[in-house]
Coordinates of N, CA and C in Angstrom, one line a residue:
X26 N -43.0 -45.6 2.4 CA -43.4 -47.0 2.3 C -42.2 -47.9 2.1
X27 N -41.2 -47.4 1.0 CA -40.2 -48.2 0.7 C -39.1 -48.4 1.9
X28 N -39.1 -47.7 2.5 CA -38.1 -47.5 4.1 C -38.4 -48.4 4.9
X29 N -40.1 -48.4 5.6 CA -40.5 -49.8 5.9 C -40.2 -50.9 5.5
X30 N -40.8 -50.8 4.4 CA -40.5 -51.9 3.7 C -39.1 -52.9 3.8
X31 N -38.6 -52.2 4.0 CA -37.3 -52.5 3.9 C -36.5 -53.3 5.4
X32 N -37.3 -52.3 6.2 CA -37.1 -52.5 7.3 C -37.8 -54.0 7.9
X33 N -38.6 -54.1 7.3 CA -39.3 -55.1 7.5 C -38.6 -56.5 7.2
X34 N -38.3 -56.2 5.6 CA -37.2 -57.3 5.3 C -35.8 -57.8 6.3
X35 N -35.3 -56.5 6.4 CA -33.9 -56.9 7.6 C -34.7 -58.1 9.0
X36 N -35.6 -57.9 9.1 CA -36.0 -58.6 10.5 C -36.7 -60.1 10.0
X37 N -37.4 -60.0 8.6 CA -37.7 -61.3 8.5 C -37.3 -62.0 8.0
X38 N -37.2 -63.5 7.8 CA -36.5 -65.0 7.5 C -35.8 -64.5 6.0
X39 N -37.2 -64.9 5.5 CA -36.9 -64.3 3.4 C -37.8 -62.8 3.5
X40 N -37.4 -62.2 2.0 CA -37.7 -61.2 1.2 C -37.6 -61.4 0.2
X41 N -37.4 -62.2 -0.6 CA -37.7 -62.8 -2.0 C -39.3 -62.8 -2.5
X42 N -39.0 -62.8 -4.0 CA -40.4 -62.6 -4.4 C -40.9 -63.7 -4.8
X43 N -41.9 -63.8 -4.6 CA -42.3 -65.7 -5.3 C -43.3 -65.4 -6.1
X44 N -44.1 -64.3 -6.6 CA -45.3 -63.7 -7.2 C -46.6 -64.6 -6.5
X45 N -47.1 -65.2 -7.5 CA -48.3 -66.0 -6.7 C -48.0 -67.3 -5.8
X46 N -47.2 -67.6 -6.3 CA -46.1 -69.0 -5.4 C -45.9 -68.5 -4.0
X47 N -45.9 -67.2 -3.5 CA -46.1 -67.0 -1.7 C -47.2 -67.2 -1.5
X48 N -48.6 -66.7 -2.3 CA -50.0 -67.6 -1.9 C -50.4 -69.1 -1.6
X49 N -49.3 -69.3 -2.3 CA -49.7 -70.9 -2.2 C -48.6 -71.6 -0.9
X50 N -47.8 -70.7 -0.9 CA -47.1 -71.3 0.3 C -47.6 -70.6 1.9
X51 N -48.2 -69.1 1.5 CA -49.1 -69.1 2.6 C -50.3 -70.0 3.0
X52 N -50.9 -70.4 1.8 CA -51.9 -71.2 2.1 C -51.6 -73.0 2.8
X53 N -50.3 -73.1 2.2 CA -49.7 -74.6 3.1 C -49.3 -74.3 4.5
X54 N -49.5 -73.2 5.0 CA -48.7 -72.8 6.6 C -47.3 -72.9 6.1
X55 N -46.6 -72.4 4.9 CA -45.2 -72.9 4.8 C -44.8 -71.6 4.6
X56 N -45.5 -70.5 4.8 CA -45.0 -68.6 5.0 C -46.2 -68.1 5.8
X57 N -46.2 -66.9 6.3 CA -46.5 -66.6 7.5 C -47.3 -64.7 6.6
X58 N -46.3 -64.5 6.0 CA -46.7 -63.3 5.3 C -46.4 -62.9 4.0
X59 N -47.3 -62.3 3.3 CA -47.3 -61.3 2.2 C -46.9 -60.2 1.7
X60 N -46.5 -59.6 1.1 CA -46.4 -58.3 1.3 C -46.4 -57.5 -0.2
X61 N -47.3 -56.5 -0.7 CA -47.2 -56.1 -1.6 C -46.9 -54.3 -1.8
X62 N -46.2 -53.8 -2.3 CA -46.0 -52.4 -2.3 C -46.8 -51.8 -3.5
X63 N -47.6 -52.5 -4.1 CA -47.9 -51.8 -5.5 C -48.6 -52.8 -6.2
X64 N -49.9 -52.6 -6.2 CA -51.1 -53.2 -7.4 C -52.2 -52.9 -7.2
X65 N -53.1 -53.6 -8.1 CA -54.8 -53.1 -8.3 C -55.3 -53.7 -7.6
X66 N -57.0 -53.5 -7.9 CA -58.0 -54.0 -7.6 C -57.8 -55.5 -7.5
X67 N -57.7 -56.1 -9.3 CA -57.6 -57.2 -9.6 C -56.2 -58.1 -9.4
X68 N -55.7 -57.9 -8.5 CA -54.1 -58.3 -8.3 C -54.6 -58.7 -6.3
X69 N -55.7 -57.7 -5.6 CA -55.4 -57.9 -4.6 C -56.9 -58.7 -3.9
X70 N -57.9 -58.4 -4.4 CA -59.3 -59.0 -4.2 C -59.3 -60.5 -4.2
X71 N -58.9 -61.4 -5.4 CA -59.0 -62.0 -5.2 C -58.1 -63.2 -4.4
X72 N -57.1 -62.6 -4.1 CA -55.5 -63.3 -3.5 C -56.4 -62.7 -1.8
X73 N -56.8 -62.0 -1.6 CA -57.3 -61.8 -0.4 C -58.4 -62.8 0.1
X74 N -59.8 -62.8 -1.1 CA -60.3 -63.5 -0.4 C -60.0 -65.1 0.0
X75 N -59.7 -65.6 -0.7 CA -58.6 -66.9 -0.9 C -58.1 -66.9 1.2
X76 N -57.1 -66.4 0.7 CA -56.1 -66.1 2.2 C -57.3 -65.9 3.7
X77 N -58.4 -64.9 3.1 CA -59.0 -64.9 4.3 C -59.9 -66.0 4.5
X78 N -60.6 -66.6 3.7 CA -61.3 -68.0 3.8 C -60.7 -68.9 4.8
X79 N -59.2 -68.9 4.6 CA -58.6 -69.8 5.0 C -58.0 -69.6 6.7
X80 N -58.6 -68.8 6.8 CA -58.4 -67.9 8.4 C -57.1 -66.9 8.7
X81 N -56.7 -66.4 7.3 CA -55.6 -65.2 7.7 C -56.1 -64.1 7.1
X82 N -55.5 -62.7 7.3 CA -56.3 -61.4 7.1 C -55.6 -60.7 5.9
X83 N -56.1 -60.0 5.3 CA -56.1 -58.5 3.9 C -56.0 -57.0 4.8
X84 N -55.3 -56.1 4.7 CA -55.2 -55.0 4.7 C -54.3 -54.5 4.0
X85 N -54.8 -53.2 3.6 CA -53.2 -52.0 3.1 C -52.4 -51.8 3.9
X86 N -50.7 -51.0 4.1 CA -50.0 -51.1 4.6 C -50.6 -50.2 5.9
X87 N -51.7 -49.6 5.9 CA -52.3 -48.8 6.6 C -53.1 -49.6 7.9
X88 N -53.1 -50.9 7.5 CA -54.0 -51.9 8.6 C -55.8 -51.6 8.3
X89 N -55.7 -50.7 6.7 CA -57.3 -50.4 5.9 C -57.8 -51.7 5.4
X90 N -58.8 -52.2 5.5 CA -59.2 -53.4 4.5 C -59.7 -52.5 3.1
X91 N -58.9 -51.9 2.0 CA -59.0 -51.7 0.7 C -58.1 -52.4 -0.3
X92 N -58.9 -52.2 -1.6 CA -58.5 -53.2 -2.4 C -58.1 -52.3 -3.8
X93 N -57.9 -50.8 -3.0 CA -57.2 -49.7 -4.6 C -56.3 -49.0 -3.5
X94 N -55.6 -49.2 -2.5 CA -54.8 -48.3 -1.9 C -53.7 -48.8 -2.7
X95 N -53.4 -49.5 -3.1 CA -52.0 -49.9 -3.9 C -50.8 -50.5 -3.3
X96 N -51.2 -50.9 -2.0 CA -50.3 -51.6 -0.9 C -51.6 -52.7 -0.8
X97 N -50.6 -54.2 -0.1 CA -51.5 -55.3 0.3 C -50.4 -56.0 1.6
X98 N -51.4 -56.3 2.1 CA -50.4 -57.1 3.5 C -51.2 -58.2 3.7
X99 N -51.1 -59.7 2.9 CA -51.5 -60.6 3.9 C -50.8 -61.4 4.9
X100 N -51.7 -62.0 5.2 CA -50.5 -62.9 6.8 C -51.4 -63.9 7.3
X101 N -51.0 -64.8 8.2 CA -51.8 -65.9 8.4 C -52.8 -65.7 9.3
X102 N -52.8 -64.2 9.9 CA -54.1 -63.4 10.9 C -53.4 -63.5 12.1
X103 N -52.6 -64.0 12.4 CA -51.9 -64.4 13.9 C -51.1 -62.9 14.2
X104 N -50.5 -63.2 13.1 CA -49.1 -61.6 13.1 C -49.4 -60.2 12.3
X105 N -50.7 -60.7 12.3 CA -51.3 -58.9 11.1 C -50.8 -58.1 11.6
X106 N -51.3 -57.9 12.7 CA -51.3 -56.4 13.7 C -50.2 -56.0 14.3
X107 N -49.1 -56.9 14.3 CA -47.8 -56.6 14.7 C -46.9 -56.4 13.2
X108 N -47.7 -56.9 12.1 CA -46.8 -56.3 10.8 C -47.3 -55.0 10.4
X109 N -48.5 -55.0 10.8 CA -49.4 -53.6 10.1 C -48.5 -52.5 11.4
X110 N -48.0 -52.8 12.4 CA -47.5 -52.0 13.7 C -46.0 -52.0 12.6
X111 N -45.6 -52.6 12.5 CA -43.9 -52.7 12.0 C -44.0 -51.8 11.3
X112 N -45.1 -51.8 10.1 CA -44.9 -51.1 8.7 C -45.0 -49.6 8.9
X113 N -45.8 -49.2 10.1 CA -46.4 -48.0 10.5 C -45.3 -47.1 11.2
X114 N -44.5 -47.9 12.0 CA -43.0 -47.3 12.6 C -41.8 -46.5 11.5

């Protein structure tokens, strides 16, 4: 996961952590994605549904919609499937 992960960062803009502060700038159209390597139930359920109300998608690094895999990926729904493809490489 962490190798991805990583990889992921070299190609995107930022990698910096904002904690809940990337939700809110996902939610302004002012970030594009999320990315979590590690949390719960309660860390990812409700930052998901939030994000998906608003027309972007929730999955584990797996491209699974679960909410105990311990990975979280949201995104604005446009670029899911090409980050859930990045993370999978």
């Amino acid at each position: 996961k962490e190798k991805r992960l990583e990889k992921l960062c070299v190609h995107a803009a930022a990698s910096r952590g904002f904690g809940n502060l990337g939700f809110k700038l996902m939610l302004e159209g002012k970030l594009d994605i999320v990315i979590e390597s590690y949390g719960q139930l309660y860390d990812f359920a409700p930052t998901a549904l939030v994000v998906e109300e608003a027309g972007g998608n929730f999955t584990d690094f797996n491209g699974k919609k679960s909410y105990t895999n311990k990975s979280g990926v949201w995104t604005n729904g446009i670029l899911h499937k090409q980050v859930i493809n990045f993370l999978k490489d």
